[in-house]
Structures are given as structure tokens and as C-alpha cells.
mmCIF file of C-alpha atoms in Angstrom:
data_model
loop_
_atom_site.group_PDB
_atom_site.id
_atom_site.type_symbol
_atom_site.label_atom_id
_atom_site.label_comp_id
_atom_site.label_asym_id
_atom_site.label_seq_id
_atom_site.Cartn_x
_atom_site.Cartn_y
_atom_site.Cartn_z
ATOM 1 C CA MET B 1 77.813 64.633 166.833
ATOM 2 C CA SER B 2 74.412 66.351 166.587
ATOM 3 C CA SER B 3 71.262 64.429 165.649
ATOM 4 C CA ALA B 4 70.592 67.211 162.817
ATOM 5 C CA ALA B 5 74.293 66.081 161.184
ATOM 6 C CA PRO B 6 73.701 64.129 157.996
ATOM 7 C CA LYS B 7 75.026 60.416 158.423
ATOM 8 C CA PRO B 8 78.769 59.905 157.686
ATOM 9 C CA VAL B 9 80.799 57.825 155.287
ATOM 10 C CA PHE B 10 83.268 55.600 155.954
ATOM 11 C CA LEU B 11 86.742 55.376 155.427
ATOM 12 C CA ASN B 12 87.453 51.971 155.318
ATOM 13 C CA ARG B 13 90.693 50.659 154.089
ATOM 14 C CA LEU B 14 93.364 52.468 153.446
ATOM 15 C CA GLY B 15 96.677 51.928 150.509
ATOM 16 C CA ILE B 16 99.315 54.399 150.896
ATOM 17 C CA VAL B 17 102.609 54.947 149.458
ATOM 18 C CA CYS B 18 104.855 57.671 149.729
ATOM 19 C CA ALA B 19 108.276 59.150 150.477
ATOM 20 C CA LEU B 20 107.907 57.547 154.234
ATOM 21 C CA GLY B 21 107.341 53.881 152.683
ATOM 22 C CA SER B 22 104.716 51.716 151.541
ATOM 23 C CA GLY B 23 101.686 50.295 153.615
ATOM 24 C CA ALA B 24 100.049 51.837 156.649
ATOM 25 C CA PRO B 25 102.456 49.918 159.553
ATOM 26 C CA ASP B 26 105.995 51.337 157.569
ATOM 27 C CA VAL B 27 104.490 54.921 156.902
ATOM 28 C CA ALA B 28 103.104 55.299 160.288
ATOM 29 C CA HIS B 29 106.425 53.915 162.072
ATOM 30 C CA ALA B 30 108.414 56.892 160.006
ATOM 31 C CA LEU B 31 106.064 59.038 160.539
ATOM 32 C CA PHE B 32 105.610 59.117 164.625
ATOM 33 C CA ALA B 33 109.318 59.023 164.623
ATOM 34 C CA SER B 34 110.465 61.753 166.976
ATOM 35 C CA ASP B 35 114.245 61.299 166.829
ATOM 36 C CA ALA B 36 114.878 62.864 163.391
ATOM 37 C CA PRO B 37 112.598 63.635 160.186
ATOM 38 C CA GLY B 38 112.719 61.186 157.865
ATOM 39 C CA GLY B 39 111.376 60.744 154.209
ATOM 40 C CA LEU B 40 112.987 63.172 151.845
ATOM 41 C CA CYS B 41 115.867 62.576 150.097
ATOM 42 C CA VAL B 42 118.354 65.097 148.387
ATOM 43 C CA THR B 43 119.190 64.346 144.470
ATOM 44 C CA ASP B 44 119.776 66.096 141.494
ATOM 45 C CA ARG B 45 117.745 63.005 139.380
ATOM 46 C CA TYR B 46 114.803 65.293 138.383
ATOM 47 C CA THR B 47 117.178 68.656 137.891
ATOM 48 C CA PRO B 48 120.563 67.322 136.539
ATOM 49 C CA GLY B 49 123.268 69.840 138.214
ATOM 50 C CA ARG B 50 120.867 71.217 140.957
ATOM 51 C CA ALA B 51 120.661 68.546 143.981
ATOM 52 C CA LEU B 52 116.916 69.521 145.756
ATOM 53 C CA ALA B 53 115.511 67.599 148.741
ATOM 54 C CA VAL B 54 112.049 65.583 147.270
ATOM 55 C CA GLY B 55 110.030 63.187 148.743
ATOM 56 C CA GLU B 56 110.462 60.178 146.596
ATOM 57 C CA VAL B 57 109.517 57.122 146.933
ATOM 58 C CA PRO B 58 112.179 54.831 148.528
ATOM 59 C CA VAL B 59 110.753 51.408 147.294
ATOM 60 C CA ALA B 60 110.685 49.569 144.046
ATOM 61 C CA LEU B 61 107.499 50.323 142.525
ATOM 62 C CA PRO B 62 105.394 47.201 140.560
ATOM 63 C CA ALA B 63 105.564 46.478 137.118
ATOM 64 C CA LEU B 64 103.229 47.268 134.532
ATOM 65 C CA ASP B 65 104.043 45.007 132.047
ATOM 66 C CA ASP B 66 100.534 43.434 132.003
ATOM 67 C CA VAL B 67 98.956 46.383 131.082
ATOM 68 C CA PRO B 68 98.490 48.023 127.508
ATOM 69 C CA VAL B 69 100.969 50.856 126.997
ATOM 70 C CA ALA B 70 98.667 53.772 127.481
ATOM 71 C CA MET B 71 98.738 53.036 131.350
ATOM 72 C CA ARG B 72 102.318 52.123 131.991
ATOM 73 C CA THR B 73 103.028 55.263 133.936
ATOM 74 C CA ARG B 74 104.859 55.975 136.993
ATOM 75 C CA ASN B 75 101.682 57.205 138.410
ATOM 76 C CA ASN B 76 100.055 54.124 137.872
ATOM 77 C CA ALA B 77 102.839 51.970 139.547
ATOM 78 C CA LEU B 78 101.988 54.061 142.242
ATOM 79 C CA LEU B 79 97.954 53.221 142.023
ATOM 80 C CA ARG B 80 98.682 49.709 141.582
ATOM 81 C CA MET B 81 101.060 49.925 144.922
ATOM 82 C CA ALA B 82 98.258 51.253 146.945
ATOM 83 C CA HIS B 83 95.373 49.345 145.590
ATOM 84 C CA ALA B 84 97.375 46.194 145.886
ATOM 85 C CA GLN B 85 97.255 46.822 149.762
ATOM 86 C CA ILE B 86 93.595 47.113 150.032
ATOM 87 C CA ARG B 87 92.654 44.662 147.280
ATOM 88 C CA ASP B 88 90.752 42.026 149.462
ATOM 89 C CA ALA B 89 88.487 44.927 151.111
ATOM 90 C CA VAL B 90 87.405 45.830 147.082
ATOM 91 C CA ASP B 91 87.171 42.142 145.973
ATOM 92 C CA ALA B 92 84.849 41.845 148.665
ATOM 93 C CA ALA B 93 82.716 45.247 147.939
ATOM 94 C CA VAL B 94 82.450 44.016 144.012
ATOM 95 C CA ALA B 95 81.407 40.377 144.778
ATOM 96 C CA ARG B 96 78.808 42.331 147.325
ATOM 97 C CA TRP B 97 77.732 45.102 145.480
ATOM 98 C CA GLY B 98 78.258 43.853 141.971
ATOM 99 C CA ALA B 99 80.854 46.114 139.563
ATOM 100 C CA HIS B 100 78.779 48.299 138.694
ATOM 101 C CA ARG B 101 77.925 49.612 142.357
ATOM 102 C CA VAL B 102 81.454 50.213 142.868
ATOM 103 C CA ALA B 103 82.646 53.615 141.383
ATOM 104 C CA VAL B 104 86.395 55.222 141.238
ATOM 105 C CA ILE B 105 87.207 58.688 141.852
ATOM 106 C CA VAL B 106 90.924 59.743 141.699
ATOM 107 C CA GLY B 107 92.735 63.046 142.209
ATOM 108 C CA THR B 108 96.037 64.096 140.471
ATOM 109 C CA SER B 109 97.838 67.390 139.146
ATOM 110 C CA THR B 110 100.521 65.528 136.895
ATOM 111 C CA SER B 111 99.072 62.246 135.614
ATOM 112 C CA GLY B 112 101.678 60.723 133.261
ATOM 113 C CA ILE B 113 103.348 64.146 131.995
ATOM 114 C CA GLY B 114 106.798 62.308 133.450
ATOM 115 C CA GLU B 115 106.391 59.775 130.777
ATOM 116 C CA ALA B 116 106.078 62.929 127.786
ATOM 117 C CA GLU B 117 108.769 64.554 129.598
ATOM 118 C CA ARG B 118 111.368 61.733 129.157
ATOM 119 C CA ALA B 119 109.967 60.885 125.376
ATOM 120 C CA LEU B 120 109.710 64.416 123.860
ATOM 121 C CA PRO B 121 113.733 64.768 123.761
ATOM 122 C CA LEU B 122 113.993 61.181 122.007
ATOM 123 C CA ARG B 123 111.293 62.757 119.301
ATOM 124 C CA ARG B 124 113.181 65.298 118.636
ATOM 125 C CA GLU B 125 116.581 63.619 117.966
ATOM 126 C CA HIS B 126 115.108 60.727 115.820
ATOM 127 C CA GLY B 127 111.831 62.072 114.713
ATOM 128 C CA GLN B 128 109.563 59.833 116.147
ATOM 129 C CA TRP B 129 108.198 58.831 119.338
ATOM 130 C CA PRO B 130 109.836 56.125 121.468
ATOM 131 C CA GLU B 131 108.671 52.491 122.024
ATOM 132 C CA GLY B 132 106.786 52.513 124.849
ATOM 133 C CA PHE B 133 105.042 55.833 124.738
ATOM 134 C CA HIS B 134 101.573 56.947 124.230
ATOM 135 C CA TYR B 135 99.715 60.215 124.223
ATOM 136 C CA ALA B 136 96.926 58.727 126.431
ATOM 137 C CA GLN B 137 99.633 58.148 129.665
ATOM 138 C CA GLN B 138 99.166 61.956 129.799
ATOM 139 C CA GLU B 139 95.772 62.375 129.735
ATOM 140 C CA ILE B 140 94.005 63.124 132.890
ATOM 141 C CA GLY B 141 91.701 60.954 133.026
ATOM 142 C CA ALA B 142 94.156 57.917 133.088
ATOM 143 C CA PRO B 143 94.660 57.401 136.755
ATOM 144 C CA SER B 144 90.890 56.691 137.006
ATOM 145 C CA ALA B 145 90.736 54.455 134.130
ATOM 146 C CA PHE B 146 93.495 52.410 135.347
ATOM 147 C CA VAL B 147 92.206 51.894 138.924
ATOM 148 C CA ALA B 148 89.111 50.856 137.268
ATOM 149 C CA ALA B 149 90.785 48.521 135.257
ATOM 150 C CA GLU B 150 92.886 47.233 138.077
ATOM 151 C CA SER B 151 89.940 46.842 140.658
ATOM 152 C CA GLY B 152 86.902 45.913 138.592
ATOM 153 C CA ALA B 153 85.026 48.491 139.614
ATOM 154 C CA ARG B 154 82.190 49.266 136.674
ATOM 155 C CA GLY B 155 80.505 51.816 138.236
ATOM 156 C CA PRO B 156 81.147 55.680 137.921
ATOM 157 C CA ALA B 157 84.703 56.655 137.605
ATOM 158 C CA TRP B 158 86.265 60.052 136.810
ATOM 159 C CA THR B 159 89.273 61.976 137.824
ATOM 160 C CA ILE B 160 89.770 65.480 139.364
ATOM 161 C CA SER B 161 92.394 67.642 138.426
ATOM 162 C CA THR B 162 92.197 71.230 140.428
ATOM 163 C CA ALA B 163 95.965 71.062 141.358
ATOM 164 C CA CYS B 164 96.342 70.527 145.071
ATOM 165 C CA SER B 165 93.109 70.064 146.456
ATOM 166 C CA SER B 166 92.524 67.116 143.790
ATOM 167 C CA SER B 167 92.323 64.557 145.894
ATOM 168 C CA ALA B 168 90.829 66.185 149.166
ATOM 169 C CA LYS B 169 88.032 66.799 146.401
ATOM 170 C CA ALA B 170 87.667 63.320 145.284
ATOM 171 C CA LEU B 171 87.243 62.468 148.787
ATOM 172 C CA ALA B 172 84.267 64.913 149.081
ATOM 173 C CA SER B 173 83.186 63.448 145.605
ATOM 174 C CA ALA B 174 83.245 59.951 146.858
ATOM 175 C CA ALA B 175 80.967 60.836 149.633
ATOM 176 C CA ARG B 176 78.471 62.708 147.583
ATOM 177 C CA LEU B 177 78.198 60.001 145.464
ATOM 178 C CA LEU B 178 77.813 57.364 148.407
ATOM 179 C CA ARG B 179 74.880 59.942 150.200
ATOM 180 C CA ALA B 180 73.266 60.332 147.119
ATOM 181 C CA GLY B 181 72.830 56.142 146.460
ATOM 182 C CA LEU B 182 74.784 56.072 143.346
ATOM 183 C CA ALA B 183 77.300 53.449 144.712
ATOM 184 C CA ASP B 184 77.533 51.219 147.583
ATOM 185 C CA ALA B 185 81.353 51.609 147.439
ATOM 186 C CA VAL B 186 83.745 54.271 146.329
ATOM 187 C CA ILE B 187 87.927 53.615 145.618
ATOM 188 C CA ALA B 188 88.925 57.102 146.373
ATOM 189 C CA GLY B 189 92.328 58.926 146.467
ATOM 190 C CA GLY B 190 94.838 60.421 144.637
ATOM 191 C CA ALA B 191 98.595 60.069 142.800
ATOM 192 C CA ASP B 192 101.419 61.819 141.576
ATOM 193 C CA SER B 193 104.751 61.441 140.678
ATOM 194 C CA LEU B 194 107.752 63.208 140.588
ATOM 195 C CA CYS B 195 108.970 64.789 137.249
ATOM 196 C CA GLY B 196 111.208 67.615 136.388
ATOM 197 C CA PHE B 197 108.223 69.392 134.884
ATOM 198 C CA THR B 198 106.486 70.107 138.094
ATOM 199 C CA ILE B 199 109.955 71.191 140.067
ATOM 200 C CA SER B 200 110.642 73.568 136.949
ATOM 201 C CA GLY B 201 107.552 75.135 137.138
ATOM 202 C CA PHE B 202 107.376 75.715 141.110
ATOM 203 C CA SER B 203 111.368 76.825 140.721
ATOM 204 C CA ALA B 204 110.047 79.097 137.948
ATOM 205 C CA LEU B 205 107.612 80.728 140.319
ATOM 206 C CA GLU B 206 110.984 80.749 143.031
ATOM 207 C CA ALA B 207 109.013 78.467 145.082
ATOM 208 C CA VAL B 208 111.198 75.642 145.761
ATOM 209 C CA SER B 209 113.738 75.020 148.672
ATOM 210 C CA GLU B 210 116.988 73.223 148.353
ATOM 211 C CA ALA B 211 116.554 72.019 151.594
ATOM 212 C CA ARG B 212 114.034 70.296 153.662
ATOM 213 C CA CYS B 213 110.932 72.660 153.809
ATOM 214 C CA ASN B 214 110.523 74.724 157.386
ATOM 215 C CA PRO B 215 106.680 75.604 157.189
ATOM 216 C CA PHE B 216 105.440 78.441 159.293
ATOM 217 C CA SER B 217 109.334 79.314 160.061
ATOM 218 C CA GLY B 218 110.324 83.060 159.798
ATOM 219 C CA ASN B 219 112.718 81.426 157.879
ATOM 220 C CA ARG B 220 110.667 79.358 155.310
ATOM 221 C CA CYS B 221 111.750 79.580 151.339
ATOM 222 C CA GLY B 222 109.530 77.198 149.360
ATOM 223 C CA ILE B 223 108.252 73.766 149.000
ATOM 224 C CA ASN B 224 110.033 70.470 148.401
ATOM 225 C CA ILE B 225 107.916 68.597 145.786
ATOM 226 C CA GLY B 226 107.389 64.870 146.545
ATOM 227 C CA GLU B 227 105.204 61.850 145.419
ATOM 228 C CA GLY B 228 103.065 59.155 146.497
ATOM 229 C CA ALA B 229 99.706 57.408 146.341
ATOM 230 C CA ALA B 230 96.881 56.969 148.724
ATOM 231 C CA LEU B 231 93.550 55.181 148.084
ATOM 232 C CA PHE B 232 90.533 54.423 150.300
ATOM 233 C CA LEU B 233 87.772 51.804 150.222
ATOM 234 C CA MET B 234 84.790 54.290 151.156
ATOM 235 C CA THR B 235 80.769 53.005 151.957
ATOM 236 C CA ARG B 236 77.623 53.516 154.498
ATOM 237 C CA GLU B 237 79.743 50.499 156.446
ATOM 238 C CA ALA B 238 80.887 51.742 159.558
ATOM 239 C CA GLY B 239 84.468 51.883 159.696
ATOM 240 C CA PRO B 240 87.589 53.381 162.012
ATOM 241 C CA VAL B 241 87.161 56.757 160.620
ATOM 242 C CA CYS B 242 84.184 58.639 158.901
ATOM 243 C CA LEU B 243 84.463 61.480 156.370
ATOM 244 C CA ALA B 244 82.228 63.391 158.861
ATOM 245 C CA GLY B 245 82.303 66.999 157.165
ATOM 246 C CA TRP B 246 83.945 68.976 154.456
ATOM 247 C CA GLY B 247 83.912 72.210 152.341
ATOM 248 C CA GLU B 248 85.085 73.419 149.287
ATOM 249 C CA THR B 249 85.464 77.038 147.934
ATOM 250 C CA SER B 250 86.971 79.096 145.675
ATOM 251 C CA ASP B 251 88.893 82.466 145.661
ATOM 252 C CA ALA B 252 89.028 83.381 142.619
ATOM 253 C CA HIS B 253 91.838 85.837 143.973
ATOM 254 C CA HIS B 254 94.956 85.006 141.547
ATOM 255 C CA MET B 255 96.021 82.449 139.480
ATOM 256 C CA SER B 256 98.850 81.075 142.023
ATOM 257 C CA ALA B 257 98.828 83.184 145.075
ATOM 258 C CA PRO B 258 95.894 82.889 147.553
ATOM 259 C CA GLU B 259 93.681 85.342 149.110
ATOM 260 C CA PRO B 260 95.805 86.929 151.582
ATOM 261 C CA GLN B 261 93.353 86.459 154.758
ATOM 262 C CA GLY B 262 92.211 83.284 153.739
ATOM 263 C CA THR B 263 88.272 84.426 153.419
ATOM 264 C CA GLY B 264 88.025 81.100 151.153
ATOM 265 C CA ALA B 265 89.892 78.683 153.458
ATOM 266 C CA ILE B 266 87.897 80.046 156.456
ATOM 267 C CA ALA B 267 84.594 79.644 154.455
ATOM 268 C CA ALA B 268 86.044 75.894 153.462
ATOM 269 C CA ILE B 269 86.567 75.367 157.312
ATOM 270 C CA GLU B 270 83.180 76.410 158.735
ATOM 271 C CA GLN B 271 81.674 74.592 156.065
ATOM 272 C CA ALA B 272 83.178 71.301 157.181
ATOM 273 C CA LEU B 273 82.484 72.123 160.731
ATOM 274 C CA ALA B 274 78.740 73.228 159.912
ATOM 275 C CA ARG B 275 78.377 69.793 157.572
ATOM 276 C CA ALA B 276 79.610 67.565 160.462
ATOM 277 C CA GLY B 277 77.505 69.625 162.764
ATOM 278 C CA ILE B 278 80.409 70.134 165.533
ATOM 279 C CA ALA B 279 81.596 72.879 167.133
ATOM 280 C CA ALA B 280 85.196 74.055 166.335
ATOM 281 C CA ASP B 281 86.191 73.264 169.770
ATOM 282 C CA GLU B 282 85.719 69.672 169.271
ATOM 283 C CA VAL B 283 88.723 69.429 166.619
ATOM 284 C CA ASP B 284 91.316 67.707 168.566
ATOM 285 C CA TYR B 285 94.276 67.922 165.534
ATOM 286 C CA VAL B 286 94.771 69.976 162.298
ATOM 287 C CA ASN B 287 96.942 68.594 159.397
ATOM 288 C CA LEU B 288 97.896 71.939 157.847
ATOM 289 C CA HIS B 289 98.674 72.607 154.318
ATOM 290 C CA GLY B 290 101.518 74.152 155.289
ATOM 291 C CA THR B 291 103.810 74.332 151.965
ATOM 292 C CA ALA B 292 106.341 76.354 153.550
ATOM 293 C CA THR B 293 106.082 79.150 150.940
ATOM 294 C CA PRO B 294 105.603 82.711 152.492
ATOM 295 C CA GLN B 295 101.686 83.178 151.191
ATOM 296 C CA ASN B 296 100.449 80.271 151.732
ATOM 297 C CA ASP B 297 101.163 79.657 155.431
ATOM 298 C CA ALA B 298 100.480 83.453 156.289
ATOM 299 C CA MET B 299 96.764 82.532 154.778
ATOM 300 C CA GLU B 300 96.398 79.613 156.495
ATOM 301 C CA SER B 301 97.678 80.494 159.825
ATOM 302 C CA ARG B 302 95.204 83.034 159.679
ATOM 303 C CA ALA B 303 92.227 80.905 158.383
ATOM 304 C CA VAL B 304 92.983 78.501 161.058
ATOM 305 C CA MET B 305 93.392 81.116 164.184
ATOM 306 C CA ALA B 306 89.890 82.712 163.128
ATOM 307 C CA THR B 307 88.237 79.179 162.693
ATOM 308 C CA LEU B 308 89.296 77.014 165.337
ATOM 309 C CA GLY B 309 91.800 79.621 167.731
ATOM 310 C CA ASP B 310 95.156 78.490 168.880
ATOM 311 C CA ARG B 311 93.889 75.708 171.009
ATOM 312 C CA VAL B 312 94.226 73.021 168.507
ATOM 313 C CA PRO B 313 97.427 71.199 167.973
ATOM 314 C CA ALA B 314 98.543 71.636 164.417
ATOM 315 C CA SER B 315 101.382 70.211 162.087
ATOM 316 C CA SER B 316 102.345 70.309 158.399
ATOM 317 C CA THR B 317 103.708 66.941 157.214
ATOM 318 C CA LYS B 318 105.041 68.181 154.238
ATOM 319 C CA ALA B 319 108.472 68.160 155.745
ATOM 320 C CA LEU B 320 108.498 64.737 155.909
ATOM 321 C CA THR B 321 106.557 63.591 152.576
ATOM 322 C CA GLY B 322 107.087 66.771 150.291
ATOM 323 C CA HIS B 323 104.201 68.136 148.517
ATOM 324 C CA THR B 324 102.514 65.952 146.936
ATOM 325 C CA LEU B 325 100.562 67.917 144.487
ATOM 326 C CA GLY B 326 97.465 66.362 143.221
ATOM 327 C CA ALA B 327 97.874 63.657 145.811
ATOM 328 C CA ALA B 328 98.262 65.626 148.848
ATOM 329 C CA GLY B 329 94.990 65.558 150.281
ATOM 330 C CA ALA B 330 94.161 62.181 150.075
ATOM 331 C CA LEU B 331 98.112 61.282 151.280
ATOM 332 C CA GLU B 332 97.645 63.712 154.313
ATOM 333 C CA ALA B 333 93.757 62.007 154.567
ATOM 334 C CA GLY B 334 95.806 58.927 155.234
ATOM 335 C CA LEU B 335 98.153 60.298 157.706
ATOM 336 C CA CYS B 336 95.377 61.303 159.719
ATOM 337 C CA TRP B 337 93.428 58.022 159.309
ATOM 338 C CA LEU B 338 97.079 56.716 160.895
ATOM 339 C CA ALA B 339 96.674 59.408 163.892
ATOM 340 C CA MET B 340 93.128 58.580 164.838
ATOM 341 C CA ALA B 341 93.975 54.770 164.827
ATOM 342 C CA ASP B 342 96.834 54.737 166.653
ATOM 343 C CA PRO B 343 96.719 52.880 169.803
ATOM 344 C CA GLU B 344 99.442 55.518 171.399
ATOM 345 C CA HIS B 345 97.102 58.870 170.544
ATOM 346 C CA ARG B 346 100.801 59.963 168.870
ATOM 347 C CA LEU B 347 100.178 63.064 166.637
ATOM 348 C CA PRO B 348 101.897 63.738 163.251
ATOM 349 C CA PRO B 349 104.908 65.993 164.254
ATOM 350 C CA HIS B 350 105.732 69.421 163.098
ATOM 351 C CA TRP B 351 109.472 69.444 162.077
ATOM 352 C CA TRP B 352 110.730 72.977 161.590
ATOM 353 C CA ASP B 353 113.452 75.174 162.951
ATOM 354 C CA GLY B 354 111.596 76.199 165.738
ATOM 355 C CA VAL B 355 111.572 80.224 164.193
ATOM 356 C CA PRO B 356 108.385 81.480 164.495
ATOM 357 C CA ASP B 357 107.420 84.169 161.976
ATOM 358 C CA PRO B 358 106.151 87.372 164.227
ATOM 359 C CA GLU B 359 103.957 88.055 161.375
ATOM 360 C CA LEU B 360 102.000 85.275 161.739
ATOM 361 C CA PRO B 361 99.520 84.214 164.406
ATOM 362 C CA ALA B 362 100.980 81.915 166.857
ATOM 363 C CA LEU B 363 99.555 78.082 166.007
ATOM 364 C CA ASP B 364 100.089 75.387 168.501
ATOM 365 C CA PHE B 365 102.701 73.229 166.717
ATOM 366 C CA VAL B 366 103.243 69.407 167.401
ATOM 367 C CA ALA B 367 106.599 68.716 168.886
ATOM 368 C CA PRO B 368 108.069 65.548 167.977
ATOM 369 C CA GLY B 369 106.863 62.853 169.931
ATOM 370 C CA ARG B 370 103.702 64.659 171.514
ATOM 371 C CA ARG B 371 101.052 62.439 172.107
ATOM 372 C CA ALA B 372 97.047 63.541 172.801
ATOM 373 C CA ASP B 373 95.241 62.694 176.293
ATOM 374 C CA ALA B 374 92.941 60.581 174.695
ATOM 375 C CA PRO B 375 91.825 59.038 171.186
ATOM 376 C CA LEU B 376 91.352 61.576 168.675
ATOM 377 C CA ARG B 377 87.741 62.259 168.067
ATOM 378 C CA TYR B 378 87.681 65.113 165.283
ATOM 379 C CA VAL B 379 90.602 65.768 162.661
ATOM 380 C CA LEU B 380 90.731 68.526 160.375
ATOM 381 C CA SER B 381 92.876 68.009 156.910
ATOM 382 C CA ASN B 382 93.240 71.388 154.621
ATOM 383 C CA SER B 383 94.032 71.650 150.574
ATOM 384 C CA PHE B 384 94.887 74.659 149.432
ATOM 385 C CA ALA B 385 95.523 75.103 145.585
ATOM 386 C CA PHE B 386 96.360 77.320 142.598
ATOM 387 C CA GLY B 387 93.429 79.471 141.467
ATOM 388 C CA GLY B 388 91.845 79.686 145.033
ATOM 389 C CA SER B 389 90.668 76.065 144.954
ATOM 390 C CA ASN B 390 90.509 75.456 148.839
ATOM 391 C CA ALA B 391 89.271 72.105 150.475
ATOM 392 C CA ALA B 392 88.647 70.971 153.745
ATOM 393 C CA LEU B 393 88.060 67.427 155.104
ATOM 394 C CA LEU B 394 86.981 66.591 158.337
ATOM 395 C CA PHE B 395 87.366 63.065 159.935
ATOM 396 C CA GLY B 396 85.792 61.347 162.956
ATOM 397 C CA ARG B 397 86.247 58.495 164.703
ATOM 398 C CA GLY B 398 84.022 55.714 163.820
ATOM 399 C CA PRO B 399 81.889 53.677 166.242
#
């Protein structure tokens, strides 16, 4: 790292739950499996009469009977599970620096809209909201308020909702807060939960695949929706992984389609490299946004080729987790964290049919079972959202 690069902040601990499992060991085991892709299941639970591949969390979530009704959502149950995995480190941070010096920043796109989705038919039928529903469950600020209450943090707390870049931007915001000296620790990440609302919305755009998604393939036909949560304890104290750089841009091109040539994505990646003070050839792996939609994959492949070339191993992990929307940036940051910590130097695999799209630049997709020659030094993770909101996170190995 260049001496001119700003001092990084660190991702000291990770709590994670997704379609691959709960907790770093279980998720890593499923992530690096090379015999067959896991994670997704086929169900019509969220789309009655239409079975779809979705990234549903396969374990029972914790109960929320001990919190106010306004906080009882599936999103918050996911966050409770993720937070429990880092609770000891969070408690230590609160004890060391004081609750007012511990902040919370969470990204989401749905918050508790699933609870409203289930309550509305009952209101229509009976003329009143069912017991157990509260309007505040669906408020965008609810996830950060819940994590603050769960952790005892009393520093700044807010939620970011910029569609699929939400939780990547939450990590960047946490880094700014730490560098500004406004907090000594930040619980940062994201959560989104499965519901019919989001699947129906993407289906209306003809962007949902019934089978496991096929990123960057000439046969790709859309996304799988998933759910999950990932929370990091971020501080200025040295840890296993640092957030060395980040970039954030806005295309202002179209409500849902990305700018075709990847202009904003390129700028975000270049910002991340510049902020870290490293050259493009120092990046050892790229976690692609890789939604398996025609336009996103085309744009991203052009952006990666323009900034990093075809030499860097790359993969989309959405064929394993589904697209977790507002949680995707943090969740995939978690998968990068696991890859950087892996003693066997295994790389997250790119599961697809192996049929390249001749219209796209040829990237170096990671075959299942592939390993890096040495520990990963720098890893890039991309998140691109509706409205042209682009975020690129660059992670570096800790000291």
C-alpha cells in the first residue's frame, strides 16, 4: 500500500446468515464446496402456484417475543442471528469506548414489508389490522433501530436504502464515520428478507429466473431473489481484513437499467483503487455483482475489463445465495472476508453452465475448487443498484 493512502479501518468480526447457512464456519463450508452448488431451494411459498429458485435461509430464526411489536419482523430476526455471532466483540467495544461511541449503520431495501404484505389481506377481510402487526415494522429506519436496541449502542444510528447498493454503502459510511473520529466502533452491514412483494416486482420486469441463475452465460435469463444478513464490527483497531478503499457513483441514466458501457461502475472501481492507493494489477479476486440479467452482466463485464482487464479471477456468488437486494453488498463483503481468511486460499466459485456470451468481454471466471497461489492481498466487491447507484468496496489483508 502506498504511503500516501489513508489509514484503513478494519472489519474485525463477522456475523452472517444466508441461504448457505448461519455463522462463518457453516457459510464457508458451503461456499467453497466444489462438488455441486448449494444454497438455493425451489418453492412456491412466496409465489403460490409458481415454483421458483430462491435463496431462503435454511435454519430456524430466533424468536422476537421479547421486543416491542414494532420490531418483530423477519428482517430483524435475521439481524438478531447475525448480531449474536459478534455479540461478545460488540459488548467489549461498548465496555471499552462507551455506548455513545458505538454507532450502527444498516442497509436494507425491504425492511419489514413482508409483515405488511401478510397483514393487508386480513385487514381487507376483517376491517382491521391483525394482532401482531404494527405500521412501524415496515419503516426503513427499523433495522438500525433494532440493532441499536439489541446491542446497546447509543452512537449515531441510521439505515441506508439505495436498493442493491444499500449495505455496501453502509460499510463505506461506517468507514467515514470512523475516520472522522465520530465513533470508535460501528456495527455495519445489511439485511433483507424474502417476500412476495419483491419477487413480484422483479417478475413484472421479466427479470426472475425460475431455475438457478446463470450469471454471464449466453443463456442467462434473470435473477433469483434471496435473503440474509451480515454484520461487521468495524473499528480502527487492526483486524484480519481492512476496508482499504471504496467508490460510490450515480449514473442518473435510467430508473432500473444500468448505463450500458458501465461509466459509473468504472468510476466507482477507480475511486476504490485510488482511495486505497493501489494499482489495478494488485487486485487478486473480484466478487461480481453478477445478477444474471442481460443488461447488468453486460455492463459489469465491460466495467471490469476496462479497469482490471481479464487477468483477475472473478465470480458471482448469487447462484449460491440468491440476490439479497439491500443486504447483498454486506453479505458479499462477508464472503470476501471468508475468502481472505481461508487458510487453503480457496476462491468463491462461479457456478454457471459454462456457455460464454460472445457479446461480452471474456473474464476469468473461477471454476469450483480453484485456489489462489498465495493469500489474497486485495479483493474487490461490486454492488450496482436501480437508479444507477454504484458501489465498489476494496478489501485488504490485515497486518
